[in-house]
mmCIF file of C-alpha atoms in Angstrom:
data_model
loop_
_atom_site.group_PDB
_atom_site.id
_atom_site.type_symbol
_atom_site.label_atom_id
_atom_site.label_comp_id
_atom_site.label_asym_id
_atom_site.label_seq_id
_atom_site.Cartn_x
_atom_site.Cartn_y
_atom_site.Cartn_z
ATOM 1 C CA MET V 1 81.550 105.048 82.530
ATOM 2 C CA GLU V 2 78.593 106.322 84.400
ATOM 3 C CA LEU V 3 75.654 104.163 84.884
ATOM 4 C CA SER V 4 72.281 105.324 85.725
ATOM 5 C CA VAL V 5 70.023 102.414 86.012
ATOM 6 C CA THR V 6 67.149 101.068 88.170
ATOM 7 C CA SER V 7 67.102 97.694 89.770
ATOM 8 C CA THR V 8 65.568 96.093 86.630
ATOM 9 C CA ASP V 9 67.741 97.621 84.094
ATOM 10 C CA PHE V 10 70.445 96.104 82.005
ATOM 11 C CA ALA V 11 73.710 97.813 81.011
ATOM 12 C CA THR V 12 75.971 97.067 78.245
ATOM 13 C CA VAL V 13 79.753 96.705 79.078
ATOM 14 C CA ASN V 14 81.939 96.067 76.205
ATOM 15 C CA GLY V 15 78.951 94.636 74.150
ATOM 16 C CA THR V 16 77.962 92.173 76.924
ATOM 17 C CA SER V 17 74.477 92.628 78.666
ATOM 18 C CA ALA V 18 74.887 92.445 82.367
ATOM 19 C CA PHE V 19 72.264 92.828 85.070
ATOM 20 C CA VAL V 20 73.105 95.839 87.139
ATOM 21 C CA PRO V 21 71.299 96.603 90.470
ATOM 22 C CA ALA V 22 71.056 100.328 91.354
ATOM 23 C CA PRO V 23 73.439 101.548 94.071
ATOM 24 C CA ALA V 24 71.860 101.404 97.366
ATOM 25 C CA SER V 25 72.437 105.111 98.076
ATOM 26 C CA PRO V 26 73.601 108.240 96.389
ATOM 27 C CA TYR V 27 76.876 107.804 98.246
ATOM 28 C CA GLN V 28 77.439 104.452 96.608
ATOM 29 C CA GLY V 29 76.620 106.161 93.249
ATOM 30 C CA ASP V 30 79.455 108.483 94.070
ATOM 31 C CA ILE V 31 81.890 105.770 94.891
ATOM 32 C CA ALA V 32 81.041 103.944 91.526
ATOM 33 C CA ARG V 33 81.837 107.319 89.577
ATOM 34 C CA TYR V 34 85.071 107.544 91.635
ATOM 35 C CA TRP V 35 86.286 104.067 90.740
ATOM 36 C CA ASP V 36 84.988 104.406 87.088
ATOM 37 C CA GLN V 37 87.163 107.689 86.625
ATOM 38 C CA GLU V 38 90.297 106.238 88.578
ATOM 39 C CA GLY V 39 93.352 105.472 86.726
ATOM 40 C CA ARG V 40 96.273 106.002 89.121
ATOM 41 C CA PRO V 41 99.634 104.743 87.867
ATOM 42 C CA VAL V 42 100.273 103.194 91.379
ATOM 43 C CA ASN V 43 97.399 100.720 90.467
ATOM 44 C CA LEU V 44 98.185 100.168 86.767
ATOM 45 C CA ARG V 45 101.969 100.177 86.577
ATOM 46 C CA LEU V 46 102.344 97.794 89.394
ATOM 47 C CA GLY V 47 99.972 95.370 87.721
ATOM 48 C CA ASP V 48 101.831 95.658 84.458
ATOM 49 C CA VAL V 49 104.705 93.819 86.149
ATOM 50 C CA ASP V 50 102.883 90.420 85.833
ATOM 51 C CA GLY V 51 99.329 91.093 84.742
ATOM 52 C CA LEU V 52 97.824 90.791 88.348
ATOM 53 C CA TYR V 53 96.001 94.197 88.954
ATOM 54 C CA HIS V 54 95.509 94.761 92.763
ATOM 55 C CA HIS V 55 93.705 97.549 94.616
ATOM 56 C CA HIS V 56 95.302 96.900 97.952
ATOM 57 C CA TYR V 57 98.644 97.460 99.743
ATOM 58 C CA GLY V 58 101.592 95.339 100.513
ATOM 59 C CA ILE V 59 103.188 93.604 103.542
ATOM 60 C CA GLY V 60 106.581 92.000 104.195
ATOM 61 C CA ASP V 61 110.171 93.178 104.314
ATOM 62 C CA VAL V 62 111.699 94.902 101.460
ATOM 63 C CA ASP V 63 114.164 93.110 99.416
ATOM 64 C CA HIS V 64 117.021 95.696 99.347
ATOM 65 C CA ALA V 65 119.267 93.317 97.495
ATOM 66 C CA ALA V 66 116.738 93.108 94.557
ATOM 67 C CA LEU V 67 116.421 96.928 94.469
ATOM 68 C CA GLY V 68 120.190 97.395 94.056
ATOM 69 C CA ASP V 69 121.641 100.928 93.692
ATOM 70 C CA ASP V 70 119.258 103.788 93.665
ATOM 71 C CA ARG V 71 121.490 105.681 91.277
ATOM 72 C CA ASP V 72 121.098 102.853 88.601
ATOM 73 C CA SER V 73 118.797 103.695 85.690
ATOM 74 C CA GLU V 74 116.905 100.602 86.193
ATOM 75 C CA TYR V 75 116.233 101.241 89.831
ATOM 76 C CA GLU V 76 112.754 102.745 89.623
ATOM 77 C CA LYS V 77 111.585 99.725 87.402
ATOM 78 C CA ARG V 78 113.008 97.347 90.302
ATOM 79 C CA LEU V 79 111.283 99.431 92.770
ATOM 80 C CA ILE V 80 107.948 99.149 91.160
ATOM 81 C CA ALA V 81 108.424 95.294 90.751
ATOM 82 C CA GLU V 82 109.198 95.237 94.544
ATOM 83 C CA LEU V 83 106.103 97.097 95.499
ATOM 84 C CA HIS V 84 104.123 94.775 93.402
ATOM 85 C CA ARG V 85 105.726 91.755 95.069
ATOM 86 C CA LEU V 86 104.618 93.066 98.543
ATOM 87 C CA GLU V 87 101.098 93.557 97.136
ATOM 88 C CA SER V 88 100.758 89.928 95.947
ATOM 89 C CA ALA V 89 102.256 88.698 99.311
ATOM 90 C CA GLN V 90 99.390 90.478 101.044
ATOM 91 C CA ALA V 91 96.945 88.643 98.850
ATOM 92 C CA GLU V 92 98.695 85.296 99.506
ATOM 93 C CA VAL V 93 98.313 85.915 103.225
ATOM 94 C CA LEU V 94 94.613 86.513 102.800
ATOM 95 C CA LEU V 95 94.286 83.198 100.744
ATOM 96 C CA ASP V 96 96.241 81.421 103.315
ATOM 97 C CA HIS V 97 93.470 82.221 105.756
ATOM 98 C CA LEU V 98 90.472 80.904 103.592
ATOM 99 C CA GLY V 99 90.872 77.358 104.817
ATOM 100 C CA SER V 100 90.287 74.239 102.934
ATOM 101 C CA ILE V 101 88.964 75.060 99.373
ATOM 102 C CA GLY V 102 87.946 72.504 96.818
ATOM 103 C CA ARG V 103 88.018 72.783 92.944
ATOM 104 C CA HIS V 104 84.145 72.751 92.858
ATOM 105 C CA ASP V 105 83.919 75.424 95.555
ATOM 106 C CA THR V 106 82.651 78.934 94.861
ATOM 107 C CA LEU V 107 84.514 82.023 96.323
ATOM 108 C CA VAL V 108 83.172 85.577 96.470
ATOM 109 C CA ASP V 109 85.439 88.628 96.363
ATOM 110 C CA ALA V 110 83.479 91.618 97.663
ATOM 111 C CA GLY V 111 84.852 94.684 96.148
ATOM 112 C CA CYS V 112 87.142 92.818 93.738
ATOM 113 C CA GLY V 113 88.572 95.816 91.880
ATOM 114 C CA ARG V 114 90.444 94.872 88.665
ATOM 115 C CA GLY V 115 90.484 91.201 89.732
ATOM 116 C CA GLY V 116 94.012 90.388 90.744
ATOM 117 C CA SER V 117 93.115 88.503 93.917
ATOM 118 C CA MET V 118 90.343 86.547 92.061
ATOM 119 C CA VAL V 119 92.927 85.242 89.514
ATOM 120 C CA MET V 120 95.359 84.334 92.330
ATOM 121 C CA ALA V 121 92.531 82.367 94.153
ATOM 122 C CA HIS V 122 91.724 80.393 91.019
ATOM 123 C CA GLN V 123 95.320 79.621 90.256
ATOM 124 C CA ARG V 124 95.806 78.383 93.932
ATOM 125 C CA PHE V 125 92.520 76.319 94.299
ATOM 126 C CA GLY V 126 91.438 75.626 90.873
ATOM 127 C CA CYS V 127 87.759 76.840 92.088
ATOM 128 C CA ASN V 128 85.147 79.281 90.705
ATOM 129 C CA VAL V 129 85.581 82.893 92.034
ATOM 130 C CA GLU V 130 82.702 85.522 91.730
ATOM 131 C CA GLY V 131 83.734 89.187 92.201
ATOM 132 C CA VAL V 132 81.528 92.218 92.653
ATOM 133 C CA THR V 133 82.239 95.855 92.229
ATOM 134 C CA LEU V 134 80.321 98.985 91.939
ATOM 135 C CA SER V 135 82.536 100.121 89.091
ATOM 136 C CA ALA V 136 81.584 98.909 85.517
ATOM 137 C CA LYS V 137 85.069 99.980 84.443
ATOM 138 C CA GLN V 138 86.664 97.667 87.010
ATOM 139 C CA ALA V 139 84.427 94.724 86.195
ATOM 140 C CA ASP V 140 85.131 95.008 82.518
ATOM 141 C CA PHE V 141 88.779 95.117 83.153
ATOM 142 C CA ALA V 142 88.749 92.048 85.375
ATOM 143 C CA ASN V 143 86.693 90.085 82.863
ATOM 144 C CA ARG V 144 88.997 91.050 79.945
ATOM 145 C CA ARG V 145 91.920 89.778 82.156
ATOM 146 C CA ALA V 146 90.087 86.505 82.896
ATOM 147 C CA HIS V 147 89.392 86.051 79.121
ATOM 148 C CA GLU V 148 93.074 86.745 78.228
ATOM 149 C CA LEU V 149 94.219 84.121 80.740
ATOM 150 C CA GLY V 150 91.634 81.526 79.539
ATOM 151 C CA ILE V 151 89.849 81.322 82.990
ATOM 152 C CA GLU V 152 86.689 83.170 82.205
ATOM 153 C CA ASP V 153 84.628 80.065 82.933
ATOM 154 C CA HIS V 154 85.890 80.187 86.480
ATOM 155 C CA VAL V 155 86.604 83.814 87.350
ATOM 156 C CA HIS V 156 83.860 86.481 86.628
ATOM 157 C CA ALA V 157 83.182 89.950 87.888
ATOM 158 C CA ARG V 158 79.920 91.700 87.849
ATOM 159 C CA VAL V 159 78.719 95.311 88.572
ATOM 160 C CA CYS V 160 76.959 94.654 91.972
ATOM 161 C CA ASN V 161 76.300 96.246 95.253
ATOM 162 C CA MET V 162 78.167 94.056 97.762
ATOM 163 C CA LEU V 163 75.312 94.540 100.371
ATOM 164 C CA ASP V 164 72.779 92.985 97.848
ATOM 165 C CA THR V 165 74.424 90.180 95.862
ATOM 166 C CA PRO V 166 72.624 87.809 93.399
ATOM 167 C CA PHE V 167 74.211 84.878 94.943
ATOM 168 C CA ASP V 168 72.395 81.992 96.484
ATOM 169 C CA THR V 169 72.102 81.546 100.186
ATOM 170 C CA GLY V 170 74.779 79.266 101.437
ATOM 171 C CA GLN V 171 76.419 79.194 97.849
ATOM 172 C CA ALA V 172 79.994 80.312 98.813
ATOM 173 C CA ALA V 173 82.536 78.240 100.694
ATOM 174 C CA ALA V 174 84.575 81.355 101.471
ATOM 175 C CA SER V 175 84.308 85.064 100.929
ATOM 176 C CA TRP V 176 86.488 88.199 101.560
ATOM 177 C CA ASN V 177 86.842 91.937 101.509
ATOM 178 C CA ASN V 178 90.376 93.112 100.686
ATOM 179 C CA GLU V 179 90.443 96.803 101.805
ATOM 180 C CA SER V 180 86.910 97.380 100.574
ATOM 181 C CA SER V 181 84.848 97.279 103.764
ATOM 182 C CA MET V 182 85.325 100.951 104.513
ATOM 183 C CA TYR V 183 82.790 101.925 101.878
ATOM 184 C CA VAL V 184 79.718 100.277 103.513
ATOM 185 C CA ASP V 185 77.914 99.777 106.766
ATOM 186 C CA LEU V 186 79.505 96.776 108.515
ATOM 187 C CA HIS V 187 76.335 95.208 109.891
ATOM 188 C CA ASP V 188 74.732 95.400 106.416
ATOM 189 C CA LEU V 189 77.975 93.889 104.943
ATOM 190 C CA PHE V 190 78.367 91.028 107.294
ATOM 191 C CA ALA V 191 74.753 90.237 107.174
ATOM 192 C CA GLU V 192 75.080 89.559 103.442
ATOM 193 C CA HIS V 193 78.401 87.618 103.790
ATOM 194 C CA SER V 194 76.650 85.476 106.570
ATOM 195 C CA ARG V 195 73.789 84.882 104.022
ATOM 196 C CA VAL V 196 75.996 83.928 101.094
ATOM 197 C CA LEU V 197 78.286 81.576 103.215
ATOM 198 C CA GLY V 198 77.475 78.177 103.949
ATOM 199 C CA VAL V 199 77.564 77.116 107.581
ATOM 200 C CA GLY V 200 81.227 76.521 108.376
ATOM 201 C CA GLY V 201 82.287 78.854 105.540
ATOM 202 C CA ARG V 202 85.139 81.198 106.114
ATOM 203 C CA TYR V 203 85.098 85.017 105.780
ATOM 204 C CA VAL V 204 88.390 86.998 105.711
ATOM 205 C CA THR V 205 89.006 90.672 105.664
ATOM 206 C CA ILE V 206 92.188 92.703 105.587
ATOM 207 C CA THR V 207 91.533 96.425 106.421
ATOM 208 C CA GLY V 208 92.859 99.559 107.945
ATOM 209 C CA CYS V 209 90.934 100.423 110.905
ATOM 210 C CA TRP V 210 91.342 103.064 113.564
ATOM 211 C CA ASN V 211 92.422 102.122 116.899
ATOM 212 C CA PRO V 212 89.848 102.546 119.814
ATOM 213 C CA ARG V 213 92.769 102.948 122.310
ATOM 214 C CA TYR V 214 93.503 106.178 120.523
ATOM 215 C CA GLY V 215 90.158 107.556 121.387
ATOM 216 C CA GLN V 216 88.648 108.866 118.209
ATOM 217 C CA PRO V 217 89.891 108.816 114.619
ATOM 218 C CA SER V 218 93.080 110.800 114.290
ATOM 219 C CA LYS V 219 93.849 113.667 111.744
ATOM 220 C CA TRP V 220 95.803 111.153 109.541
ATOM 221 C CA VAL V 221 92.827 108.917 109.523
ATOM 222 C CA SER V 222 90.392 111.853 108.569
ATOM 223 C CA GLN V 223 92.972 112.673 105.771
ATOM 224 C CA ILE V 224 92.634 109.024 104.374
ATOM 225 C CA ASN V 225 89.021 109.217 104.436
ATOM 226 C CA ALA V 226 88.906 112.360 102.576
ATOM 227 C CA HIS V 227 91.446 111.070 100.017
ATOM 228 C CA PHE V 228 89.626 107.919 99.157
ATOM 229 C CA GLU V 229 85.987 109.235 99.871
ATOM 230 C CA CYS V 230 85.538 106.378 102.600
ATOM 231 C CA ASN V 231 84.608 105.856 106.081
ATOM 232 C CA ILE V 232 87.140 103.878 108.116
ATOM 233 C CA HIS V 233 85.717 101.910 110.909
ATOM 234 C CA SER V 234 87.358 100.982 114.207
ATOM 235 C CA ARG V 235 88.628 97.627 115.085
ATOM 236 C CA ARG V 236 85.796 97.350 117.787
ATOM 237 C CA GLU V 237 83.085 97.845 115.165
ATOM 238 C CA TYR V 238 84.446 95.155 113.023
ATOM 239 C CA LEU V 239 84.198 92.516 115.788
ATOM 240 C CA ARG V 240 80.903 93.747 117.076
ATOM 241 C CA ALA V 241 79.319 93.515 113.664
ATOM 242 C CA MET V 242 80.842 90.076 113.107
ATOM 243 C CA ALA V 243 79.261 88.796 116.398
ATOM 244 C CA ASP V 244 75.832 90.209 115.464
ATOM 245 C CA ASN V 245 75.959 88.289 112.209
ATOM 246 C CA ARG V 246 77.009 84.758 113.097
ATOM 247 C CA LEU V 247 80.584 85.265 112.116
ATOM 248 C CA VAL V 248 82.939 84.043 114.773
ATOM 249 C CA PRO V 249 86.617 85.258 114.507
ATOM 250 C CA GLN V 250 89.198 82.329 114.359
ATOM 251 C CA ALA V 251 92.216 84.769 113.884
ATOM 252 C CA VAL V 252 92.981 88.345 114.340
ATOM 253 C CA VAL V 253 96.379 89.224 112.973
ATOM 254 C CA ASP V 254 97.884 92.680 113.355
ATOM 255 C CA LEU V 255 99.701 93.366 110.032
ATOM 256 C CA THR V 256 100.629 97.068 110.940
ATOM 257 C CA ALA V 257 104.320 96.582 111.258
ATOM 258 C CA ALA V 258 104.374 94.264 108.240
ATOM 259 C CA THR V 259 102.862 96.954 106.031
ATOM 260 C CA LEU V 260 105.033 99.845 107.109
ATOM 261 C CA PRO V 261 107.977 98.739 104.709
ATOM 262 C CA TYR V 262 105.567 98.894 101.843
ATOM 263 C CA TRP V 263 104.612 102.498 102.623
ATOM 264 C CA GLU V 264 108.068 103.689 103.351
ATOM 265 C CA LEU V 265 109.248 102.281 100.051
ATOM 266 C CA ARG V 266 106.265 103.711 98.115
ATOM 267 C CA ALA V 267 106.967 107.140 99.652
ATOM 268 C CA THR V 268 110.321 107.180 97.811
ATOM 269 C CA SER V 269 108.873 106.136 94.397
ATOM 270 C CA SER V 270 107.661 108.228 91.325
ATOM 271 C CA LEU V 271 104.105 106.837 92.069
ATOM 272 C CA VAL V 272 103.463 108.867 95.165
ATOM 273 C CA THR V 273 99.798 110.110 95.657
ATOM 274 C CA GLY V 274 100.148 112.450 98.513
ATOM 275 C CA ILE V 275 98.595 110.021 101.006
ATOM 276 C CA GLU V 276 101.663 108.190 101.956
ATOM 277 C CA GLU V 277 102.579 110.448 104.944
ATOM 278 C CA ALA V 278 99.107 109.906 106.527
ATOM 279 C CA PHE V 279 99.460 106.077 106.403
ATOM 280 C CA ILE V 280 103.019 106.231 107.709
ATOM 281 C CA ASN V 281 102.342 108.677 110.522
ATOM 282 C CA SER V 282 99.105 106.960 111.649
ATOM 283 C CA TYR V 283 100.754 103.546 111.665
ATOM 284 C CA LYS V 284 103.577 104.872 113.729
ATOM 285 C CA ASP V 285 101.688 106.766 116.275
ATOM 286 C CA GLY V 286 99.186 103.825 116.837
ATOM 287 C CA SER V 287 96.015 105.549 115.709
ATOM 288 C CA PHE V 288 95.580 103.424 112.699
ATOM 289 C CA GLN V 289 95.979 99.527 112.450
ATOM 290 C CA TYR V 290 96.316 97.092 109.609
ATOM 291 C CA LEU V 291 94.403 93.999 110.361
ATOM 292 C CA LEU V 292 93.378 90.562 109.172
ATOM 293 C CA ILE V 293 90.328 89.140 110.658
ATOM 294 C CA ALA V 294 89.297 85.619 109.689
ATOM 295 C CA ALA V 295 85.930 84.448 110.923
ATOM 296 C CA ASP V 296 83.696 81.169 110.456
ATOM 297 C CA ARG V 297 80.058 81.356 109.620
ATOM 298 C CA VAL V 298 78.237 79.548 112.441
#
């Protein structure tokens, strides 16, 4: 679905009128079209395992006992289930870092995709979760899933630019980006998170970033940028932009070693997309890192 709307237009998604701000730039319009047209099996078949549809990668050791013999006819099915388990484990680690969340709190998922992390957050905390995505297709998918689970009063996705959200200042107890911050300017992004969060609120991101010690983005990082039409930032850029926007890091966790097993397993599956080699090689040569950063709004 391709939307062409102004900031005062309303679009209809599955019969429901929704306010849709215009993308902030032609690039973001391109990103909206990219994700509206995306239907990779690696994102859908993994979600089919238990109905949690993610748009991020996994962490943790592979359970080889659960995989069993790779000559078994059920091996590929078990491999997909294992990849999905590692995806959900990544989301659990992000939620672990949100701090103390109450049932009446509101959380914001910036770049929510098909809504898997929002569902997990509500199931854990019992709170309200608002998601934003440039993709009408993703928002519609996430809202259908919330309805199917009977949690549509608490979990909601909307088509929205994460740099200009409709949420009240100080409305959110916590917010996050899970592998979505490489599509925007970090200063603009963190300014909006800082506005939406209440003082003392927690922001968490899990992201791939290029390692300043390497010198410049490596050829592998450039391949990842081209594959996903994104612009991967350096670790230094994240920390500087947070500091400029009243977000004080409380934890910086290097997840690089923890994500390699996911990629090495995925590279052996039927769901390969051709980008697996770039991730594996860049993590191994040190030019790319997988980080969690948790910061408090001061």
